[in-house]
């Protein structure tokens, strides 16, 4: 049996395990290990006495992968970004941010929901975790919306959808993972996420205002705030702006050389937010909770990475990525149509898998194919299919797939943000949240279409770096 066939059978088995409910990390790790054994034993012509040797070789390969990849310096960004988010919550920065947004924006139709979206976007700028963002604002924003008569399903949907912005707005753990998988510049990818993230928040806000205007009972405006109250609400929210600026200058200093690496920027950001939290009276028990929650989420992400990397190593031996790239480039249809079909496939796959697992599993196969469609890693913009150079195509495609990962965080039946919001609120069940996020599917579809049609939205900032 040829390696490609082994790769296809093993991949099919792994997908069956995922659809049956096995965690992606364990399904991928198991499939990768079995695939490695199968390939080695196939090379020994299935001689019974050589099965033990095939297992021994596969154990060595599978054992080396996690350490060699996870010890990468860039991955240290992930726990620091997550820690920033939890420390910001205990420093009451999230409450201050929501209060400022409410006093400045809540007067428009659906104003409190719009305030929630912009608050989640602001918090996303200091937090790398969508789940943490959704959990925090489920506690802060939903009670405020229910208090003035918002529909509880709509209120829950606003928070769940707003939480997805943390996947795109830097610092983003998923963008870091993408950069490491495809071996692209982390700093440029983080920069590329700013404008699309802010654009996504703007589209959400327009959708909310439109719904509130049509259905006047959905989101009544909130008024009565004086200019003095608005101005007083700004200073407590400014520390978040300061942290964002510091991280930007570490990643890319527009006035000269960068101050340091993104990893150093994440560490400095976490330290500054830690000092703010101490200044604002964070207790030892709260610091302990922040560290434990950071550790839990980091371990979950790293476990997925470990399992999937074993599977990715198997894919390399089976040469499935190369075969898929050759097949994609041999198609006689438009490259843009193929790209759209790939994005639609992500939308379907995201209904059954978590965002990080989905990207880790698919990118080793899909990324080379997309790059080949464009003309290769080193193609110039003039000779490319999508009108951009190889490195710019890698950044553009990264933002598109991360945006698709955002979309998958709110799609049933696996939409993780919806489960988080329902878990935080005793008065909500997950069906309520899924009903509430339905209008935001339209907003995400519009955003993705515009990012595909106008790549400059993504590429302008990184082109300056």
Coordinates of C-alpha atoms in Angstrom, one line a residue:
X1 CA 0.0 0.0 0.0
X2 CA 1.4 3.4 -0.9
X3 CA 2.0 6.1 1.8
X4 CA -0.8 8.4 0.4
X5 CA -3.4 5.7 0.8
X6 CA -2.2 5.0 4.4
X7 CA -2.4 8.8 5.0
X8 CA -6.0 9.0 3.8
X9 CA -7.2 6.0 5.7
X10 CA -5.5 7.2 8.9
X11 CA -7.0 10.7 8.5
X12 CA -10.4 9.2 7.9
X13 CA -10.1 7.2 11.1
X14 CA -9.0 10.3 13.1
X15 CA -12.0 12.3 11.9
X16 CA -14.3 9.4 12.9
X17 CA -12.8 9.5 16.4
X18 CA -13.4 13.3 16.6
X19 CA -17.0 13.0 15.4
X20 CA -17.6 10.2 17.9
X21 CA -16.6 12.6 20.7
X22 CA -12.9 11.9 21.4
X23 CA -10.8 15.1 22.2
X24 CA -8.9 16.4 19.2
X25 CA -5.6 16.1 21.0
X26 CA -6.0 12.4 21.8
X27 CA -7.6 11.5 18.4
X28 CA -4.8 13.2 16.5
X29 CA -2.0 11.8 18.7
X30 CA -3.4 8.3 18.4
X31 CA -4.0 8.5 14.7
X32 CA -0.5 10.0 14.2
X33 CA 1.1 7.2 16.2
X34 CA -0.9 4.4 14.5
X35 CA -0.1 6.0 11.1
X36 CA 3.6 6.1 11.9
X37 CA 3.6 2.4 12.9
X38 CA 1.6 1.5 9.8
X39 CA 4.0 3.3 7.5
X40 CA 7.1 1.7 9.1
X41 CA 5.5 -1.8 9.0
X42 CA 4.5 -1.2 5.4
X43 CA 8.1 -0.5 4.6
X44 CA 9.0 -3.8 6.2
X45 CA 6.4 -5.6 3.9
X46 CA 4.3 -6.4 7.0
X47 CA 6.7 -9.0 8.3
X48 CA 5.3 -10.1 11.7
X49 CA 8.8 -10.1 13.3
X50 CA 9.4 -6.5 12.2
X51 CA 6.2 -5.1 13.9
X52 CA 8.1 -4.5 17.1
X53 CA 10.8 -2.6 15.3
X54 CA 8.2 -0.5 13.6
X55 CA 6.6 0.3 16.9
X56 CA 10.0 1.2 18.5
X57 CA 10.9 3.6 15.7
X58 CA 7.4 5.3 15.9
X59 CA 7.7 5.7 19.6
X60 CA 11.0 7.5 19.2
X61 CA 9.6 9.8 16.5
X62 CA 6.4 10.5 18.5
X63 CA 8.3 11.1 21.7
X64 CA 10.7 13.7 20.1
X65 CA 8.0 15.8 18.4
X66 CA 6.3 17.4 21.4
X67 CA 9.5 18.7 23.1
X68 CA 11.2 19.8 19.9
X69 CA 8.2 21.9 18.8
X70 CA 6.7 23.1 22.0
X71 CA 10.0 24.3 23.3
X72 CA 9.9 26.9 20.6
X73 CA 10.6 30.4 22.0
X74 CA 7.6 32.0 20.3
X75 CA 5.1 29.7 22.1
X76 CA 5.9 31.4 25.4
X77 CA 3.7 34.2 24.1
X78 CA 0.6 32.1 24.7
X79 CA 0.6 31.9 28.6
X80 CA 1.7 35.6 28.9
X81 CA -1.1 36.8 26.7
X82 CA -3.7 34.6 28.5
X83 CA -2.3 35.8 31.9
X84 CA -2.7 39.5 30.8
X85 CA -6.4 38.9 30.3
X86 CA -7.0 37.3 33.7
X87 CA -5.0 39.9 35.5
X88 CA -6.8 42.7 33.7
X89 CA -10.1 41.2 35.0
X90 CA -8.9 41.1 38.6
X91 CA -7.5 44.6 38.2
X92 CA -11.1 45.7 37.4
X93 CA -9.9 47.0 34.1
X94 CA -12.8 45.2 32.3
X95 CA -15.4 46.9 34.5
X96 CA -13.8 50.3 33.9
X97 CA -13.7 49.6 30.2
X98 CA -17.4 48.6 30.0
X99 CA -18.4 51.6 32.2
X100 CA -16.6 54.0 29.9
X101 CA -18.1 52.5 26.7
X102 CA -21.5 52.5 28.3
X103 CA -21.4 56.2 29.1
X104 CA -20.1 57.2 25.7
X105 CA -22.0 54.9 23.4
X106 CA -25.2 53.6 25.2
X107 CA -27.3 56.5 23.8
X108 CA -27.6 54.9 20.3
X109 CA -30.2 52.2 19.5
X110 CA -28.9 49.0 21.0
X111 CA -26.3 51.1 22.7
X112 CA -25.6 48.8 25.6
X113 CA -25.0 45.9 23.3
X114 CA -22.7 48.1 21.1
X115 CA -20.9 49.1 24.2
X116 CA -20.4 45.5 25.0
X117 CA -18.9 44.8 21.6
X118 CA -16.4 47.6 21.8
X119 CA -15.6 46.7 25.4
X120 CA -14.8 43.1 24.3
X121 CA -12.7 44.5 21.5
X122 CA -10.8 46.6 24.0
X123 CA -10.3 43.7 26.4
X124 CA -9.3 41.5 23.4
X125 CA -6.4 43.9 22.9
X126 CA -4.9 42.8 26.2
X127 CA -6.2 39.2 26.3
X128 CA -5.3 36.3 24.0
X129 CA -8.2 34.1 24.8
X130 CA -11.7 34.2 23.4
X131 CA -13.1 32.0 26.1
X132 CA -11.8 34.3 28.9
X133 CA -13.3 37.3 27.2
X134 CA -16.7 35.7 26.9
X135 CA -16.6 34.5 30.5
X136 CA -15.6 37.9 31.8
X137 CA -18.3 39.9 29.9
X138 CA -21.0 37.3 30.6
X139 CA -20.6 38.4 34.3
X140 CA -20.3 42.1 33.6
X141 CA -22.5 43.0 30.6
X142 CA -25.4 40.6 30.5
X143 CA -26.8 41.7 33.9
X144 CA -26.6 45.4 32.7
X145 CA -28.5 44.5 29.5
X146 CA -31.1 42.4 31.3
X147 CA -31.7 45.2 33.8
X148 CA -33.0 47.6 31.2
X149 CA -35.1 45.0 29.4
X150 CA -32.9 43.4 26.7
X151 CA -34.0 40.0 25.4
X152 CA -31.8 37.5 27.3
X153 CA -31.0 35.5 24.2
X154 CA -29.9 38.5 22.3
X155 CA -27.8 39.7 25.3
X156 CA -26.1 36.4 25.5
X157 CA -25.5 36.3 21.8
X158 CA -23.8 39.7 21.9
X159 CA -21.3 38.6 24.6
X160 CA -20.6 35.2 22.9
X161 CA -20.0 36.9 19.5
X162 CA -18.0 39.8 21.0
X163 CA -15.7 37.3 22.8
X164 CA -14.6 35.9 19.4
X165 CA -12.8 39.2 18.7
X166 CA -10.0 38.0 21.0
X167 CA -9.0 35.5 18.3
X168 CA -8.1 38.2 15.8
X169 CA -7.2 41.3 17.8
X170 CA -3.6 41.0 19.1
X171 CA -2.4 39.6 21.3
X172 CA -4.0 36.5 19.9
X173 CA -3.0 32.9 20.9
X174 CA -4.4 31.5 17.7
X175 CA -2.4 33.9 15.5
X176 CA 0.7 32.9 17.3
X177 CA -0.1 29.2 16.7
X178 CA -0.7 29.9 13.0
X179 CA 2.6 31.7 12.7
X180 CA 4.5 28.8 14.3
X181 CA 2.8 26.2 12.1
X182 CA 3.4 27.9 8.8
X183 CA 6.8 29.4 9.9
X184 CA 5.9 33.1 9.4
X185 CA 6.8 36.3 11.2
X186 CA 4.7 36.4 14.5
X187 CA 5.1 40.2 14.7
X188 CA 3.7 40.9 11.3
X189 CA 0.8 38.5 11.8
X190 CA -0.1 40.2 15.1
X191 CA 0.0 43.6 13.4
X192 CA -2.2 42.3 10.6
X193 CA -4.9 41.3 13.1
X194 CA -5.6 44.9 14.3
X195 CA -7.6 46.4 11.4
X196 CA -9.6 43.2 10.6
X197 CA -10.4 42.9 14.3
X198 CA -11.6 46.5 14.6
X199 CA -13.5 46.1 11.4
X200 CA -15.2 43.0 12.7
X201 CA -16.3 44.9 15.8
X202 CA -17.6 47.8 13.6
X203 CA -19.7 45.3 11.5
X204 CA -21.1 43.8 14.7
X205 CA -22.0 47.3 16.0
X206 CA -23.8 48.2 12.7
X207 CA -25.7 44.9 12.8
X208 CA -26.8 45.6 16.4
X209 CA -28.0 49.1 15.7
X210 CA -29.9 47.9 12.6
X211 CA -31.7 45.2 14.7
X212 CA -32.4 47.7 17.5
X213 CA -33.9 50.2 14.9
X214 CA -36.1 47.5 13.3
X215 CA -37.1 45.7 16.5
X216 CA -37.4 48.6 18.9
X217 CA -38.0 46.3 22.0
X218 CA -34.7 44.5 21.5
X219 CA -32.1 47.1 22.6
X220 CA -33.5 50.3 24.1
X221 CA -31.0 53.2 24.2
X222 CA -29.6 54.4 27.5
X223 CA -29.3 58.1 28.1
X224 CA -28.9 60.5 31.0
X225 CA -25.1 60.6 31.2
X226 CA -23.5 64.0 31.5
X227 CA -20.3 65.1 29.8
X228 CA -18.7 65.2 33.2
X229 CA -19.6 61.6 33.9
X230 CA -18.2 60.6 30.5
X231 CA -14.9 62.3 31.0
X232 CA -14.5 60.9 34.5
X233 CA -15.1 57.4 33.2
X234 CA -12.1 57.6 30.7
X235 CA -9.0 57.6 33.0
X236 CA -9.8 54.2 34.7
X237 CA -10.0 52.6 31.2
X238 CA -6.7 54.2 29.9
X239 CA -4.4 51.5 31.4
X240 CA -5.7 49.1 28.8
X241 CA -4.7 51.6 26.1
X242 CA -1.2 51.9 27.7
X243 CA -0.7 48.1 27.6
X244 CA -1.8 47.9 24.0
X245 CA 0.6 50.7 23.0
X246 CA 3.5 49.0 24.8
X247 CA 2.8 45.6 23.1
X248 CA 2.6 47.4 19.7
X249 CA 6.0 49.2 20.2
X250 CA 7.6 45.9 21.2
X251 CA 6.2 44.2 18.1
X252 CA 6.7 47.1 15.7
X253 CA 8.0 50.6 16.6
X254 CA 6.7 53.0 13.9
X255 CA 9.4 55.6 14.9
X256 CA 12.4 53.3 14.8
X257 CA 13.7 49.9 15.8
X258 CA 11.3 47.6 17.7
X259 CA 11.9 47.6 21.5
X260 CA 12.1 43.8 21.7
X261 CA 10.5 40.6 20.5
X262 CA 6.7 39.9 20.7
X263 CA 7.6 37.4 23.5
X264 CA 9.3 40.2 25.5
X265 CA 6.3 42.5 24.8
X266 CA 3.9 39.9 26.2
X267 CA 6.0 39.4 29.3
X268 CA 6.3 43.2 29.9
X269 CA 2.6 43.6 29.3
X270 CA 1.7 40.9 31.8
X271 CA 4.0 42.5 34.4
X272 CA 2.5 46.0 33.9
X273 CA -1.0 44.6 34.3
X274 CA 0.1 42.7 37.4
X275 CA 1.3 45.9 39.0
X276 CA -2.0 47.6 38.1
X277 CA -3.9 44.7 39.7
X278 CA -1.8 45.0 42.9
X279 CA -2.4 48.8 42.9
X280 CA -6.1 48.3 42.6
X281 CA -6.2 45.9 45.5
X282 CA -6.0 42.4 44.0
X283 CA -6.0 39.8 46.8
X284 CA -3.7 36.8 47.0
X285 CA -6.7 34.5 46.3
X286 CA -7.5 36.4 43.1
X287 CA -3.8 36.2 42.0
X288 CA -3.9 32.4 42.6
X289 CA -7.1 32.1 40.6
X290 CA -5.6 34.1 37.7
X291 CA -2.5 31.9 37.7
X292 CA -4.5 28.6 37.9
X293 CA -6.9 29.6 35.1
X294 CA -4.0 30.7 32.9
X295 CA -2.3 27.3 33.6
X296 CA -5.5 25.4 32.8
X297 CA -6.0 27.2 29.5
X298 CA -2.3 27.0 28.6
X299 CA -2.1 23.2 29.3
X300 CA -5.3 22.7 27.2
X301 CA -3.7 24.5 24.2
X302 CA -0.3 22.8 24.6
X303 CA -1.9 19.4 24.9
X304 CA -3.7 20.0 21.6
X305 CA -0.5 21.1 20.0
X306 CA 1.4 18.0 21.3
X307 CA -1.2 15.6 19.9
X308 CA -1.6 17.3 16.6
X309 CA 2.1 17.6 16.0
X310 CA 2.5 13.9 16.2
X311 CA -0.2 13.6 13.5
X312 CA 1.5 16.4 11.5
X313 CA 4.8 14.5 11.6
X314 CA 3.0 11.4 10.2
X315 CA 1.5 13.5 7.4
X316 CA 5.0 14.6 6.4
X317 CA 6.2 11.0 6.1
X318 CA 3.0 10.1 4.1
X319 CA 3.5 13.1 1.9
X320 CA -0.2 14.0 2.1
X321 CA 0.4 17.8 2.0
X322 CA 2.4 17.5 -1.2
X323 CA -0.2 15.3 -2.9
X324 CA -3.0 17.6 -1.8
X325 CA -1.1 20.7 -3.2
X326 CA -0.5 18.9 -6.5
X327 CA -4.2 18.0 -6.8
X328 CA -5.4 21.5 -5.9
X329 CA -3.1 23.2 -8.4
X330 CA -4.2 20.7 -11.1
X331 CA -7.8 21.9 -10.9
X332 CA -8.9 24.0 -13.9
X333 CA -11.1 26.3 -11.9
X334 CA -10.4 29.8 -10.6
X335 CA -7.9 29.9 -7.6
X336 CA -10.3 32.4 -5.9
X337 CA -13.2 29.9 -6.2
X338 CA -10.9 27.2 -4.6
X339 CA -10.1 29.5 -1.8
X340 CA -13.7 30.2 -1.1
X341 CA -14.5 26.5 -1.1
X342 CA -11.6 26.0 1.4
X343 CA -13.1 28.7 3.7
X344 CA -16.6 27.1 3.4
X345 CA -15.0 23.7 4.4
X346 CA -13.6 25.4 7.5
X347 CA -17.1 26.7 8.4
X348 CA -18.5 23.1 8.2
X349 CA -15.5 21.5 10.0
X350 CA -15.8 24.1 12.7
X351 CA -19.2 22.8 13.6
X352 CA -17.6 19.6 15.0
X353 CA -14.1 20.7 16.2
X354 CA -12.6 23.4 18.4
X355 CA -10.9 26.3 16.6
X356 CA -7.3 25.5 17.7
X357 CA -7.5 21.8 16.9
X358 CA -9.1 22.5 13.6
X359 CA -6.3 24.9 12.5
X360 CA -3.6 22.6 13.7
X361 CA -5.0 19.6 11.9
X362 CA -5.8 21.3 8.6
X363 CA -3.0 23.9 8.1
X364 CA -0.2 21.4 7.4
X365 CA -2.2 20.2 4.3
X366 CA -4.2 23.3 3.3
X367 CA -1.5 26.0 3.7
X368 CA 0.9 24.5 1.2
X369 CA -2.0 24.1 -1.3
X370 CA -3.1 27.8 -0.9
X371 CA 0.5 29.0 -1.3
X372 CA 0.9 26.8 -4.4
X373 CA -2.3 28.3 -5.8
X374 CA -0.9 31.8 -5.4
X375 CA 2.3 30.8 -7.2
X376 CA 4.6 29.6 -4.4
X377 CA 6.3 30.8 -1.2
X378 CA 8.5 33.3 -3.1
X379 CA 6.3 34.5 -5.9
X380 CA 6.1 38.2 -6.6
X381 CA 2.8 40.2 -6.5
X382 CA 2.9 40.6 -10.3
X383 CA 3.2 36.9 -11.0
X384 CA 0.7 35.7 -8.3
X385 CA -2.8 34.5 -8.6
X386 CA -4.2 36.6 -5.7
X387 CA -2.2 39.7 -6.5
X388 CA 0.2 39.5 -3.6
X389 CA 3.6 38.2 -2.8
X390 CA 4.2 34.8 -1.1
X391 CA 4.8 36.3 2.4
X392 CA 1.8 38.6 2.1
X393 CA -0.4 35.8 1.0
X394 CA 0.7 33.8 4.0
X395 CA -0.4 36.7 6.3
X396 CA -3.7 37.3 4.4
X397 CA -4.6 33.6 4.5
X398 CA -3.8 33.5 8.2
X399 CA -6.2 36.3 9.0
X400 CA -8.9 34.6 6.9
X401 CA -8.6 31.2 8.6
X402 CA -8.4 32.8 12.1
X403 CA -11.6 34.7 11.2
X404 CA -13.1 31.4 10.3
X405 CA -11.9 30.1 13.6
X406 CA -13.8 33.0 15.3
X407 CA -16.9 32.0 13.3
X408 CA -16.6 28.4 14.6
X409 CA -16.5 29.6 18.2
X410 CA -20.2 30.4 18.0
X411 CA -21.5 27.8 15.5
X412 CA -23.5 24.8 16.9
X413 CA -23.1 22.2 18.1
X414 CA -19.5 22.8 19.4
X415 CA -19.4 26.6 19.6
X416 CA -17.2 27.0 22.7
X417 CA -18.0 30.6 23.5
X418 CA -21.7 29.7 23.7
X419 CA -21.1 27.0 26.2
X420 CA -18.9 29.3 28.3
X421 CA -21.6 32.1 28.4
X422 CA -24.3 29.5 29.3
X423 CA -22.0 28.0 32.0
X424 CA -21.4 31.4 33.6
X425 CA -25.1 32.4 33.7
X426 CA -27.5 30.2 35.6
X427 CA -30.5 31.8 33.9
X428 CA -29.3 30.8 30.4
X429 CA -29.0 27.5 28.7
X430 CA -26.8 26.8 25.6
X431 CA -29.8 26.8 23.3
X432 CA -30.6 30.4 24.3
X433 CA -27.1 31.5 23.5
X434 CA -27.1 29.7 20.1
X435 CA -30.3 31.5 19.2
X436 CA -28.9 34.8 20.3
X437 CA -25.7 34.5 18.1
X438 CA -27.6 33.6 14.9
X439 CA -27.7 37.2 13.6
X440 CA -23.9 37.5 14.0
X441 CA -23.4 34.7 11.4
X442 CA -24.5 37.3 8.9
X443 CA -22.1 39.9 10.2
X444 CA -19.2 37.4 10.1
X445 CA -20.1 36.3 6.5
X446 CA -20.0 39.9 5.4
X447 CA -16.7 40.6 7.2
X448 CA -15.0 37.5 5.6
X449 CA -16.4 38.4 2.1
X450 CA -14.9 41.9 2.4
X451 CA -11.5 40.6 3.7
X452 CA -11.4 38.3 0.7
X453 CA -12.5 41.0 -1.8
X454 CA -10.2 43.7 -0.3
X455 CA -7.0 42.2 1.0
X456 CA -5.6 45.7 1.7
X457 CA -7.7 45.7 4.9
X458 CA -5.4 42.9 6.2
X459 CA -2.1 43.8 4.5
X460 CA -1.8 47.5 5.0
X461 CA -0.3 47.5 8.5
X462 CA 2.1 44.6 8.0
X463 CA 3.3 46.1 4.7
X464 CA 4.6 49.1 6.7
X465 CA 6.6 46.9 9.1

